[in-house]
Each structure stands twice: as structure tokens, then as C-alpha cells.
Amino acid sequence: MISFKQLPLEAKAAVAAGVVFFSMMISQTFLAEQLEFGTQRWLRRLQMALFVNALMLIGSLYIWRCIVTTFYRLSAAYSYCFLPWKIAVLTFLALAHSSFFTLLFLVAEEPYFFSLASYTCLGAYIILIFFLFTLGSVEQVYKLLVSRGAKTSGINKSSKTVMKPVLVVMVTVALTAVGLLNASQPPAVTSVVIPVHKLPLSMDGLKVVLLSDIHLGPTVGKTKLAMVVQMVKALKPDITVIVGDLSDSEVMAIRPAVEPLSELNSPLGTYFVTGNHEYYTSDVNSWFELLKSFNIHPLHNENVKISSPRSSNDWFCLAGVDDIEAQVMRYSGHGMDLKKALVDCSADHAIVLLAHQPLAAKWALQDHPDINLILSGHTHGGQIFPLNAGAYLLNPFFVGLYKVGQSTFVYVSPGTMYYGIPMRLGSRAEITEIILHSP
């Protein structure tokens, strides 16, 4: 029988990840009611950081083998640059691994440089490992297809061995630079006209500004939020809605960064529903109280009647549901309850639903196909390549406007900022200006 010491490093990392994951399940199932809320929050975040780092260790070993060990095995011609290269790669990997721990120790009004650097390295890590694995897979397939009789000289082999990691690193650096540049730009303002069945004629042309996935935390602070708020005010919306993932941190840690939200003053109100990351903070009720102090109304499985400025008899129902992650995390008093959210929403009036995740939008339409419009976020449009493909496959609605049935629409925002990694590749941050049209 093989002992733990005899296992390769990759297998040991996988075992460590399994142990941490098992401890997460144990603490979630048996210790949730016994621990104080603050202790639960720290334990959950620490466990998640350790779990992700254990998985990343497998990738880091692969990266090290591909772009460090490869050089070490070459002739002395390359030895003069080996030590600096080894130090650079080690620093890069250390920064990438430290990114998730910044949520525990480095959250403030404005991002720390270390947080920005570590999350940038995390983004580059994802790109690098994707291209290394893809190129390695293509190479293996090529070797199986070509004739075994063909031989290449040692010089050619050495050159190819060097060129593969160099090429991958160069592509990664270039894409990282492009991603950083894209994310540093202000969000694009996208204007969309959406026909809403049963919307009163007096409300035709009503303007709703949709925000989603701002992710205040280690890499998004007060300055960026203030920029977003000024852009929203310039659009002069009738209603502003924030469909979840406003923050990655508890209120106490990031309270000063949220202050620009108090400047939102849409005449028909500003509304908020939770996203999965609000529940990861384990501080949802504090967020509700803070937002209420800014005159932002959380829709906690509830609805409001939005009346026409021209006639109080004309209105539509704006409803909001808790994020589905609340049920997964067994967050007391929270969880998606569509029936409760739609209480008193008349079938004779238009219904607009705020639901953070596209999956929740799909469930809502299965239960209530008479909902006219659902506004969601969550996907980030994948945020960075190569995560775009995964986000597309895992969500029933990905980005943009979808028509479901005869008179129902779903709009999914790609996010107003970004989560953690300050990069955008294959996606663009967006503030959505939605013009409601009475067909």
C-alpha cells in the first residue's frame, strides 16, 4: 500500500483540497448553529482560501515543471538566466496564491497595491495554465500522429523546448496587459429598448439603469464606485436597480467606500437585490441597513408598485428575490421565495423581476411564465479568457437580451466592474440603460 509520503506532490495537493472541502461540509452542516456569526464568516473564508490554494498548487506544480524545470534541463548556454527566471516565477506564483487571502486582511476604502498585484498575477496564472495545457495537449496529439521514424537533431529539440514556454509566457504577458487596459476603462453605457407587455402607455419610455457585480473589495474601491455613480446620474434614470454582488466584504471593513451610493437619487427609487457574494460576506442584514440609510430599497423577496409620474392609476410591479446561494449556505431568513416576492402583483399589470443569477431567472419563468422582464447579472460575460466558455456553458442566459416565449424578456448584465482580477478579456464592463417600451 502506498503511503502519503510516497505520493507525488500533485496527489498530495489533491488530498489536501479534499480534506479542506470535507471540513467545509462538516462546519456548514454541524457547526453553523454553534458558532458565532463573525466566527462563521472568518472560518468560511479561510476554508475557501485554503481549498482554492490547494487546487491551485496542482496547477502551480505544472507551471513550474513546464517553464522552470524545462530550462534547468537544458545546456549551460541558458544557465546564466536560470536563477533570475526561477525567482521571477516563484514570486509570480506566490502572489497568485496570496490573492484570496487579501479578502481576509487587505480590504479598505481604496485597493492596496499588493491586492492589485496579487489578483493580476491570478489572472495571468489562469491564462498561462490554459495555454500551457492546450499547447501540451496539441503537442501530444501531434506526436501520436506523426511518423515515429522521423527524428530531429538535439539542437532542434532544445530550440523547440525553449520556444514553447517562451511563446506561452509572451502571449500571457500580452493578454494580461490588454486585460488590465480594458478593465481600467470606464464601463460602457449600453442602451437597450425592451418592449414590456402590459406596461401602461403613460410609462412608455421609462428609463431604468441596471448595475450589477460591482464587487467592492480588494481591487475595487471608492474611486471606481464614485465614477459609476456619476455616470448613472448623467443618464438621469427614472429608476436605478442593483442586481447583486455589490460587495465582497462586510460593512465594517468597507463602509467608507460605499458612500458614493448615497448620491443616487432616481425619482422613482433605487432598488437592490442580493447576489451570491453578499451571502459570502455573511453580513447581509448589515448591508440592508446601510443601503436603507442611503435611500436604496432592498427587495428581500418582496415587491413595490412603480407608479407613473403622469397617473397614479398606471403602475407596474417591480419585484426582487434573494439569491439562490442563500439556500445553499443555509443563511437564516434568506432564500429565493418567488411566491412571496410576487404577492399582490396583479396579472393585469406588467411584472419586472430582479434576480441576480440567470439560473434563478430560468426557475422563475418555469414557475411564473407571465413575468414580463427579468434583470440579472452574475456571469460577468466570463470576465476573462478562457473563463468565458465556462460561464457560457454554466448559465441558461449568458449576456445581453433574450426573448423567452411570446412576451417575456431576460436581460443579463456583464457586470459594472469585475470580481477580484482587475482584467477584462473577451468581455466589457457595462452600465445598462434600459428604455421600457409599451408595445
Tab-separated table of C-alpha atoms in Angstrom:
chain	number	residue	atom	x	y	z
A	1	MET	CA	0.000	0.000	0.000
A	2	ILE	CA	1.336	3.434	-0.969
A	3	SER	CA	1.886	5.795	1.961
A	4	PHE	CA	1.077	9.525	1.844
A	5	LYS	CA	4.797	10.361	1.741
A	6	GLN	CA	5.222	8.298	-1.433
A	7	LEU	CA	2.500	10.205	-3.314
A	8	PRO	CA	3.592	12.766	-5.929
A	9	LEU	CA	3.176	16.426	-4.937
A	10	GLU	CA	0.149	16.852	-7.218
A	11	ALA	CA	-1.642	13.968	-5.465
A	12	LYS	CA	-0.789	15.396	-2.046
A	13	ALA	CA	-2.269	18.753	-3.080
A	14	ALA	CA	-5.427	16.989	-4.281
A	15	VAL	CA	-5.717	15.147	-0.960
A	16	ALA	CA	-5.252	18.437	0.928
A	17	ALA	CA	-8.011	20.032	-1.172
A	18	GLY	CA	-10.301	17.104	-0.392
A	19	VAL	CA	-9.626	17.390	3.344
A	20	VAL	CA	-10.356	21.138	3.347
A	21	PHE	CA	-13.530	20.596	1.317
A	22	PHE	CA	-14.681	17.917	3.759
A	23	SER	CA	-14.027	20.290	6.673
A	24	MET	CA	-16.136	22.926	4.901
A	25	MET	CA	-19.037	20.495	4.653
A	26	ILE	CA	-18.663	19.486	8.300
A	27	SER	CA	-18.588	23.065	9.575
A	28	GLN	CA	-21.507	24.057	7.334
A	29	THR	CA	-23.641	21.096	8.408
A	30	PHE	CA	-22.837	20.603	12.078
A	31	LEU	CA	-21.137	23.747	13.394
A	32	ALA	CA	-23.163	26.515	11.714
A	33	GLU	CA	-25.593	26.898	14.620
A	34	GLN	CA	-22.921	26.567	17.314
A	35	LEU	CA	-20.507	29.236	16.119
A	36	GLU	CA	-20.928	32.981	16.368
A	37	PHE	CA	-21.700	34.777	13.107
A	38	GLY	CA	-18.345	36.538	12.955
A	39	THR	CA	-16.506	33.273	13.603
A	40	GLN	CA	-18.528	31.553	10.896
A	41	ARG	CA	-17.606	34.275	8.408
A	42	TRP	CA	-13.874	34.037	9.084
A	43	LEU	CA	-13.875	30.232	9.140
A	44	ARG	CA	-15.771	30.027	5.843
A	45	ARG	CA	-13.431	32.470	4.107
A	46	LEU	CA	-10.306	30.818	5.487
A	47	GLN	CA	-11.521	27.395	4.398
A	48	MET	CA	-12.343	28.690	0.923
A	49	ALA	CA	-8.914	30.332	0.579
A	50	LEU	CA	-7.173	27.121	1.670
A	51	PHE	CA	-9.313	24.981	-0.645
A	52	VAL	CA	-8.642	27.159	-3.698
A	53	ASN	CA	-4.924	27.333	-2.894
A	54	ALA	CA	-4.707	23.568	-2.583
A	55	LEU	CA	-6.243	23.211	-6.039
A	56	MET	CA	-4.008	25.964	-7.409
A	57	LEU	CA	-0.963	24.142	-6.067
A	58	ILE	CA	-1.590	21.388	-8.608
A	59	GLY	CA	-1.551	23.985	-11.375
A	60	SER	CA	1.485	25.721	-9.925
A	61	LEU	CA	3.469	22.491	-9.958
A	62	TYR	CA	2.507	22.033	-13.600
A	63	ILE	CA	3.579	25.590	-14.444
A	64	TRP	CA	6.878	25.117	-12.618
A	65	ARG	CA	7.593	21.907	-14.463
A	66	CYS	CA	6.782	23.498	-17.844
A	67	ILE	CA	8.607	26.807	-17.589
A	68	VAL	CA	11.290	26.315	-14.924
A	69	THR	CA	12.357	22.666	-14.872
A	70	THR	CA	12.495	22.773	-18.687
A	71	PHE	CA	15.238	25.433	-18.612
A	72	TYR	CA	17.120	23.619	-15.866
A	73	ARG	CA	17.468	20.541	-18.066
A	74	LEU	CA	18.973	22.469	-20.946
A	75	SER	CA	22.634	23.042	-21.675
A	76	ALA	CA	24.817	25.529	-19.801
A	77	ALA	CA	24.172	28.102	-22.544
A	78	TYR	CA	20.969	29.074	-20.720
A	79	SER	CA	22.237	28.705	-17.150
A	80	TYR	CA	23.145	32.409	-16.660
A	81	CYS	CA	19.476	33.435	-16.731
A	82	PHE	CA	18.080	30.467	-14.834
A	83	LEU	CA	18.280	31.895	-11.299
A	84	PRO	CA	16.544	35.250	-12.058
A	85	TRP	CA	13.903	33.364	-14.042
A	86	LYS	CA	13.368	30.936	-11.181
A	87	ILE	CA	12.948	33.813	-8.705
A	88	ALA	CA	10.532	35.637	-11.037
A	89	VAL	CA	8.306	32.579	-11.498
A	90	LEU	CA	8.356	31.805	-7.776
A	91	THR	CA	7.333	35.400	-6.964
A	92	PHE	CA	4.582	35.278	-9.578
A	93	LEU	CA	3.137	32.053	-8.167
A	94	ALA	CA	3.374	33.304	-4.578
A	95	LEU	CA	1.441	36.461	-5.477
A	96	ALA	CA	-1.224	34.471	-7.317
A	97	HIS	CA	-1.682	32.166	-4.317
A	98	SER	CA	-1.918	35.097	-1.897
A	99	SER	CA	-4.793	36.764	-3.785
A	100	PHE	CA	-7.622	35.009	-1.949
A	101	PHE	CA	-6.120	35.874	1.440
A	102	THR	CA	-6.390	39.609	0.695
A	103	LEU	CA	-10.135	39.287	1.337
A	104	LEU	CA	-9.258	38.474	4.935
A	105	PHE	CA	-6.578	41.058	5.609
A	106	LEU	CA	-6.385	43.765	2.913
A	107	VAL	CA	-9.754	45.423	2.334
A	108	ALA	CA	-10.063	49.188	2.709
A	109	GLU	CA	-11.586	52.321	1.178
A	110	GLU	CA	-9.188	52.053	-1.760
A	111	PRO	CA	-7.342	48.943	-3.018
A	112	TYR	CA	-3.870	48.180	-1.733
A	113	PHE	CA	-1.160	47.805	-4.382
A	114	PHE	CA	-0.405	44.298	-3.084
A	115	SER	CA	-4.029	43.246	-3.670
A	116	LEU	CA	-3.991	44.604	-7.215
A	117	ALA	CA	-0.675	42.874	-7.922
A	118	SER	CA	-1.752	39.531	-6.462
A	119	TYR	CA	-5.064	39.450	-8.346
A	120	THR	CA	-3.324	40.495	-11.562
A	121	CYS	CA	-0.999	37.541	-11.108
A	122	LEU	CA	-4.024	35.329	-10.518
A	123	GLY	CA	-5.474	36.426	-13.855
A	124	ALA	CA	-2.160	35.802	-15.599
A	125	TYR	CA	-1.956	32.420	-13.822
A	126	ILE	CA	-5.290	31.359	-15.350
A	127	ILE	CA	-4.243	32.444	-18.842
A	128	LEU	CA	-0.798	30.862	-18.521
A	129	ILE	CA	-2.005	27.482	-17.338
A	130	PHE	CA	-4.650	27.388	-20.073
A	131	PHE	CA	-2.125	27.952	-22.860
A	132	LEU	CA	0.458	25.598	-21.340
A	133	PHE	CA	-2.110	22.820	-21.073
A	134	THR	CA	-3.539	23.496	-24.546
A	135	LEU	CA	-0.123	23.604	-26.200
A	136	GLY	CA	0.962	20.496	-24.315
A	137	SER	CA	-2.171	18.627	-25.413
A	138	VAL	CA	-1.696	19.674	-29.043
A	139	GLU	CA	1.913	18.547	-28.876
A	140	GLN	CA	0.927	15.130	-27.539
A	141	VAL	CA	-1.662	14.682	-30.265
A	142	TYR	CA	0.898	15.718	-32.873
A	143	LYS	CA	3.387	13.152	-31.567
A	144	LEU	CA	0.780	10.432	-31.913
A	145	LEU	CA	0.009	11.405	-35.492
A	146	VAL	CA	3.485	11.897	-36.934
A	147	SER	CA	5.696	9.081	-38.040
A	148	ARG	CA	7.824	7.599	-35.288
A	149	GLY	CA	10.606	7.127	-37.725
A	150	ALA	CA	11.157	10.856	-38.155
A	151	LYS	CA	13.970	12.130	-35.981
A	152	THR	CA	15.111	15.651	-35.175
A	153	SER	CA	18.514	16.790	-34.073
A	154	GLY	CA	19.279	17.576	-30.460
A	155	ILE	CA	19.678	21.251	-31.365
A	156	ASN	CA	16.200	21.403	-32.865
A	157	LYS	CA	14.746	19.633	-29.854
A	158	SER	CA	16.415	22.081	-27.494
A	159	SER	CA	15.229	25.061	-29.512
A	160	LYS	CA	11.642	23.794	-29.524
A	161	THR	CA	11.833	23.052	-25.811
A	162	VAL	CA	12.882	26.637	-25.114
A	163	MET	CA	10.472	28.255	-27.549
A	164	LYS	CA	7.306	26.655	-26.168
A	165	PRO	CA	7.411	28.194	-22.670
A	166	VAL	CA	8.829	31.465	-24.007
A	167	LEU	CA	5.998	31.773	-26.520
A	168	VAL	CA	3.361	30.968	-23.907
A	169	VAL	CA	4.801	33.477	-21.432
A	170	MET	CA	4.920	36.190	-24.092
A	171	VAL	CA	1.275	35.576	-25.051
A	172	THR	CA	0.278	35.597	-21.390
A	173	VAL	CA	2.060	38.903	-20.733
A	174	ALA	CA	0.451	40.475	-23.806
A	175	LEU	CA	-3.061	39.302	-22.916
A	176	THR	CA	-2.608	40.373	-19.299
A	177	ALA	CA	-1.641	43.873	-20.438
A	178	VAL	CA	-4.674	44.055	-22.738
A	179	GLY	CA	-6.945	42.774	-19.967
A	180	LEU	CA	-5.648	45.349	-17.491
A	181	LEU	CA	-6.121	48.139	-20.029
A	182	ASN	CA	-9.693	47.069	-20.808
A	183	ALA	CA	-10.660	46.858	-17.138
A	184	SER	CA	-9.155	50.267	-16.389
A	185	GLN	CA	-11.568	51.942	-18.805
A	186	PRO	CA	-14.919	53.312	-17.574
A	187	PRO	CA	-17.833	50.929	-18.092
A	188	ALA	CA	-19.504	51.167	-21.487
A	189	VAL	CA	-23.012	52.629	-21.455
A	190	THR	CA	-25.277	50.272	-23.398
A	191	SER	CA	-28.751	51.481	-24.284
A	192	VAL	CA	-31.431	48.835	-24.865
A	193	VAL	CA	-35.107	49.279	-25.722
A	194	ILE	CA	-37.195	46.431	-24.287
A	195	PRO	CA	-40.906	46.004	-25.032
A	196	VAL	CA	-42.781	45.205	-21.821
A	197	HIS	CA	-46.208	43.624	-22.278
A	198	LYS	CA	-48.952	45.289	-20.182
A	199	LEU	CA	-46.804	48.355	-19.490
A	200	PRO	CA	-49.135	51.408	-19.381
A	201	LEU	CA	-48.805	53.839	-22.265
A	202	SER	CA	-48.144	56.614	-19.779
A	203	MET	CA	-44.958	54.768	-18.760
A	204	ASP	CA	-43.693	54.257	-22.297
A	205	GLY	CA	-40.072	55.388	-22.467
A	206	LEU	CA	-39.428	54.931	-18.731
A	207	LYS	CA	-35.666	54.718	-18.168
A	208	VAL	CA	-34.157	52.061	-15.904
A	209	VAL	CA	-30.412	51.956	-15.244
A	210	LEU	CA	-29.120	48.490	-14.414
A	211	LEU	CA	-25.997	47.954	-12.294
A	212	SER	CA	-24.589	44.580	-11.351
A	213	ASP	CA	-21.473	42.917	-9.941
A	214	ILE	CA	-19.592	45.970	-8.690
A	215	HIS	CA	-17.662	43.814	-6.197
A	216	LEU	CA	-16.356	46.390	-3.759
A	217	GLY	CA	-13.416	44.706	-2.077
A	218	PRO	CA	-9.681	44.103	-2.501
A	219	THR	CA	-9.441	45.581	-6.022
A	220	VAL	CA	-12.485	47.871	-6.352
A	221	GLY	CA	-12.800	50.873	-4.051
A	222	LYS	CA	-14.438	54.233	-3.540
A	223	THR	CA	-12.913	55.959	-6.579
A	224	LYS	CA	-14.330	53.456	-9.054
A	225	LEU	CA	-17.724	53.422	-7.341
A	226	ALA	CA	-17.855	57.227	-7.410
A	227	MET	CA	-17.132	57.134	-11.150
A	228	VAL	CA	-20.004	54.697	-11.688
A	229	VAL	CA	-22.387	56.837	-9.644
A	230	GLN	CA	-21.515	59.956	-11.650
A	231	MET	CA	-22.110	58.078	-14.906
A	232	VAL	CA	-25.503	56.895	-13.643
A	233	LYS	CA	-26.516	60.399	-12.577
A	234	ALA	CA	-25.585	61.727	-16.012
A	235	LEU	CA	-28.083	59.283	-17.570
A	236	LYS	CA	-30.910	60.730	-15.403
A	237	PRO	CA	-32.756	57.425	-14.921
A	238	ASP	CA	-36.292	57.163	-13.565
A	239	ILE	CA	-35.277	54.033	-11.658
A	240	THR	CA	-31.893	52.554	-10.731
A	241	VAL	CA	-31.548	48.870	-9.880
A	242	ILE	CA	-28.548	46.992	-8.480
A	243	VAL	CA	-28.916	43.261	-9.072
A	244	GLY	CA	-26.452	41.820	-6.585
A	245	ASP	CA	-22.766	41.322	-5.835
A	246	LEU	CA	-22.301	44.891	-4.695
A	247	SER	CA	-19.562	43.875	-2.266
A	248	ASP	CA	-17.175	41.095	-1.337
A	249	SER	CA	-16.634	42.345	2.221
A	250	GLU	CA	-18.581	43.036	5.385
A	251	VAL	CA	-19.880	46.540	6.029
A	252	MET	CA	-17.436	47.402	8.801
A	253	ALA	CA	-14.403	46.737	6.598
A	254	ILE	CA	-15.509	48.808	3.630
A	255	ARG	CA	-18.078	51.335	4.906
A	256	PRO	CA	-16.293	54.499	3.593
A	257	ALA	CA	-16.045	53.068	0.073
A	258	VAL	CA	-19.823	52.731	-0.196
A	259	GLU	CA	-20.634	56.385	0.488
A	260	PRO	CA	-20.966	57.443	-3.192
A	261	LEU	CA	-24.134	55.317	-3.399
A	262	SER	CA	-25.885	57.914	-1.245
A	263	GLU	CA	-25.797	60.248	-4.264
A	264	LEU	CA	-28.110	58.051	-6.340
A	265	ASN	CA	-31.397	59.918	-6.486
A	266	SER	CA	-33.625	58.403	-9.164
A	267	PRO	CA	-37.118	59.932	-8.843
A	268	LEU	CA	-38.924	56.558	-8.787
A	269	GLY	CA	-36.387	54.959	-6.469
A	270	THR	CA	-33.212	52.898	-6.290
A	271	TYR	CA	-33.567	49.187	-5.573
A	272	PHE	CA	-31.260	46.309	-4.655
A	273	VAL	CA	-31.341	42.521	-4.526
A	274	THR	CA	-28.692	40.220	-3.121
A	275	GLY	CA	-26.164	38.251	-5.122
A	276	ASN	CA	-24.203	35.190	-4.080
A	277	HIS	CA	-21.281	37.307	-2.855
A	278	GLU	CA	-23.472	39.170	-0.368
A	279	TYR	CA	-24.011	35.822	1.340
A	280	TYR	CA	-20.308	35.030	1.215
A	281	THR	CA	-19.779	38.152	3.352
A	282	SER	CA	-22.177	36.704	5.970
A	283	ASP	CA	-23.212	40.298	6.637
A	284	VAL	CA	-26.367	40.705	4.539
A	285	ASN	CA	-28.540	42.314	7.210
A	286	SER	CA	-25.906	44.985	7.877
A	287	TRP	CA	-25.787	45.698	4.165
A	288	PHE	CA	-29.559	46.078	4.099
A	289	GLU	CA	-29.437	48.624	6.917
A	290	LEU	CA	-26.629	50.612	5.296
A	291	LEU	CA	-28.373	50.713	1.922
A	292	LYS	CA	-31.629	51.833	3.545
A	293	SER	CA	-29.736	54.739	5.115
A	294	PHE	CA	-28.779	55.759	1.554
A	295	ASN	CA	-32.435	55.551	0.488
A	296	ILE	CA	-31.732	52.389	-1.510
A	297	HIS	CA	-34.517	49.855	-1.028
A	298	PRO	CA	-33.571	46.166	-0.696
A	299	LEU	CA	-36.192	43.887	-2.247
A	300	HIS	CA	-35.952	40.930	0.131
A	301	ASN	CA	-38.437	38.589	-1.583
A	302	GLU	CA	-40.830	41.499	-1.924
A	303	ASN	CA	-42.159	43.982	-4.437
A	304	VAL	CA	-43.113	47.612	-4.886
A	305	LYS	CA	-45.585	49.265	-7.204
A	306	ILE	CA	-43.896	51.720	-9.552
A	307	SER	CA	-46.498	54.325	-10.430
A	308	SER	CA	-46.465	56.514	-13.492
A	309	PRO	CA	-45.484	60.152	-12.843
A	310	ARG	CA	-48.416	61.074	-15.095
A	311	SER	CA	-51.119	58.925	-13.497
A	312	SER	CA	-51.163	57.141	-10.149
A	313	ASN	CA	-53.586	54.583	-11.610
A	314	ASP	CA	-50.915	53.354	-14.020
A	315	TRP	CA	-48.269	51.149	-12.478
A	316	PHE	CA	-46.194	48.019	-12.827
A	317	CYS	CA	-44.870	45.594	-10.235
A	318	LEU	CA	-41.118	45.640	-9.515
A	319	ALA	CA	-40.206	42.505	-7.565
A	320	GLY	CA	-36.935	41.150	-6.249
A	321	VAL	CA	-35.806	37.778	-4.911
A	322	ASP	CA	-32.927	36.715	-2.682
A	323	ASP	CA	-30.068	34.975	-4.429
A	324	ILE	CA	-30.307	31.198	-4.649
A	325	GLU	CA	-26.947	30.842	-2.881
A	326	ALA	CA	-28.673	31.742	0.399
A	327	GLN	CA	-30.355	28.335	0.435
A	328	VAL	CA	-27.129	26.529	-0.368
A	329	MET	CA	-25.415	28.303	2.536
A	330	ARG	CA	-28.431	27.872	4.829
A	331	TYR	CA	-28.451	31.588	5.520
A	332	SER	CA	-31.138	32.125	8.150
A	333	GLY	CA	-34.181	34.094	6.991
A	334	HIS	CA	-32.985	34.264	3.383
A	335	GLY	CA	-33.515	32.300	0.203
A	336	MET	CA	-35.302	32.707	-3.097
A	337	ASP	CA	-39.070	32.816	-2.463
A	338	LEU	CA	-40.780	33.797	-5.711
A	339	LYS	CA	-44.295	33.301	-4.365
A	340	LYS	CA	-43.655	35.774	-1.553
A	341	ALA	CA	-41.892	38.205	-3.894
A	342	LEU	CA	-44.907	38.346	-6.236
A	343	VAL	CA	-47.617	38.745	-3.604
A	344	ASP	CA	-50.100	41.429	-4.731
A	345	CYS	CA	-48.537	41.634	-8.209
A	346	SER	CA	-51.668	41.717	-10.346
A	347	ALA	CA	-51.869	39.618	-13.510
A	348	ASP	CA	-53.329	42.694	-15.203
A	349	HIS	CA	-50.137	44.681	-14.716
A	350	ALA	CA	-46.603	44.235	-16.003
A	351	ILE	CA	-44.136	42.409	-13.752
A	352	VAL	CA	-40.407	43.186	-13.732
A	353	LEU	CA	-38.284	40.843	-11.607
A	354	LEU	CA	-34.774	41.412	-10.245
A	355	ALA	CA	-32.893	38.131	-9.789
A	356	HIS	CA	-29.101	38.022	-9.590
A	357	GLN	CA	-28.384	34.692	-11.249
A	358	PRO	CA	-29.658	33.689	-14.711
A	359	LEU	CA	-30.457	30.276	-13.254
A	360	ALA	CA	-32.872	31.982	-10.856
A	361	ALA	CA	-34.399	33.745	-13.864
A	362	LYS	CA	-34.934	30.373	-15.534
A	363	TRP	CA	-36.575	28.931	-12.415
A	364	ALA	CA	-38.788	32.000	-12.047
A	365	LEU	CA	-40.071	31.677	-15.618
A	366	GLN	CA	-40.772	27.987	-15.122
A	367	ASP	CA	-42.992	28.824	-12.137
A	368	HIS	CA	-44.429	32.111	-13.443
A	369	PRO	CA	-44.233	32.395	-17.230
A	370	ASP	CA	-46.348	35.572	-17.006
A	371	ILE	CA	-43.339	37.603	-15.756
A	372	ASN	CA	-42.635	40.189	-18.442
A	373	LEU	CA	-38.997	41.154	-17.808
A	374	ILE	CA	-36.196	39.750	-15.655
A	375	LEU	CA	-32.981	41.667	-14.991
A	376	SER	CA	-29.940	39.615	-13.940
A	377	GLY	CA	-26.153	39.690	-13.724
A	378	HIS	CA	-23.694	37.220	-12.201
A	379	THR	CA	-21.972	35.919	-15.358
A	380	HIS	CA	-19.558	38.863	-15.920
A	381	GLY	CA	-19.587	37.717	-19.543
A	382	GLY	CA	-16.897	35.329	-18.343
A	383	GLN	CA	-14.757	38.390	-17.416
A	384	ILE	CA	-11.504	36.989	-18.784
A	385	PHE	CA	-10.465	34.461	-21.388
A	386	PRO	CA	-10.596	31.452	-21.072
A	387	LEU	CA	-13.319	31.605	-18.379
A	388	ASN	CA	-15.832	32.943	-20.927
A	389	ALA	CA	-16.601	29.477	-22.267
A	390	GLY	CA	-17.280	28.085	-18.799
A	391	ALA	CA	-19.597	30.975	-17.906
A	392	TYR	CA	-21.455	30.472	-21.183
A	393	LEU	CA	-21.980	26.750	-20.598
A	394	LEU	CA	-22.955	27.040	-16.928
A	395	ASN	CA	-25.674	29.665	-17.313
A	396	PRO	CA	-29.005	29.384	-19.160
A	397	PHE	CA	-28.631	33.048	-20.159
A	398	PHE	CA	-25.155	34.459	-20.702
A	399	VAL	CA	-25.026	38.153	-21.640
A	400	GLY	CA	-27.433	40.593	-23.219
A	401	LEU	CA	-31.095	40.401	-24.188
A	402	TYR	CA	-33.037	37.155	-24.581
A	403	LYS	CA	-36.629	36.665	-25.657
A	404	VAL	CA	-38.440	33.816	-23.933
A	405	GLY	CA	-41.836	32.826	-25.290
A	406	GLN	CA	-44.117	35.418	-26.816
A	407	SER	CA	-43.793	38.375	-24.475
A	408	THR	CA	-41.061	37.762	-21.895
A	409	PHE	CA	-37.529	39.135	-21.962
A	410	VAL	CA	-34.431	38.436	-19.870
A	411	TYR	CA	-31.522	40.860	-19.798
A	412	VAL	CA	-28.199	39.740	-18.303
A	413	SER	CA	-25.649	42.419	-17.454
A	414	PRO	CA	-21.960	41.553	-17.996
A	415	GLY	CA	-21.205	43.426	-14.774
A	416	THR	CA	-20.430	47.025	-13.943
A	417	MET	CA	-16.930	46.303	-12.613
A	418	TYR	CA	-15.102	42.998	-12.105
A	419	TYR	CA	-14.540	40.380	-9.448
A	420	GLY	CA	-11.069	40.412	-7.907
A	421	ILE	CA	-8.949	40.126	-11.041
A	422	PRO	CA	-8.657	43.686	-12.452
A	423	MET	CA	-8.860	42.421	-16.023
A	424	ARG	CA	-11.376	42.096	-18.856
A	425	LEU	CA	-10.675	39.823	-21.838
A	426	GLY	CA	-13.481	38.927	-24.210
A	427	SER	CA	-15.956	40.960	-22.143
A	428	ARG	CA	-16.626	44.586	-21.283
A	429	ALA	CA	-17.904	46.195	-18.089
A	430	GLU	CA	-21.268	47.825	-18.632
A	431	ILE	CA	-23.817	50.248	-17.252
A	432	THR	CA	-27.089	49.341	-18.932
A	433	GLU	CA	-29.634	51.991	-19.839
A	434	ILE	CA	-32.941	50.185	-20.381
A	435	ILE	CA	-35.821	52.017	-22.054
A	436	LEU	CA	-39.122	50.328	-21.274
A	437	HIS	CA	-41.450	50.355	-24.263
A	438	SER	CA	-45.206	49.810	-24.184
A	439	PRO	CA	-45.883	47.659	-27.287
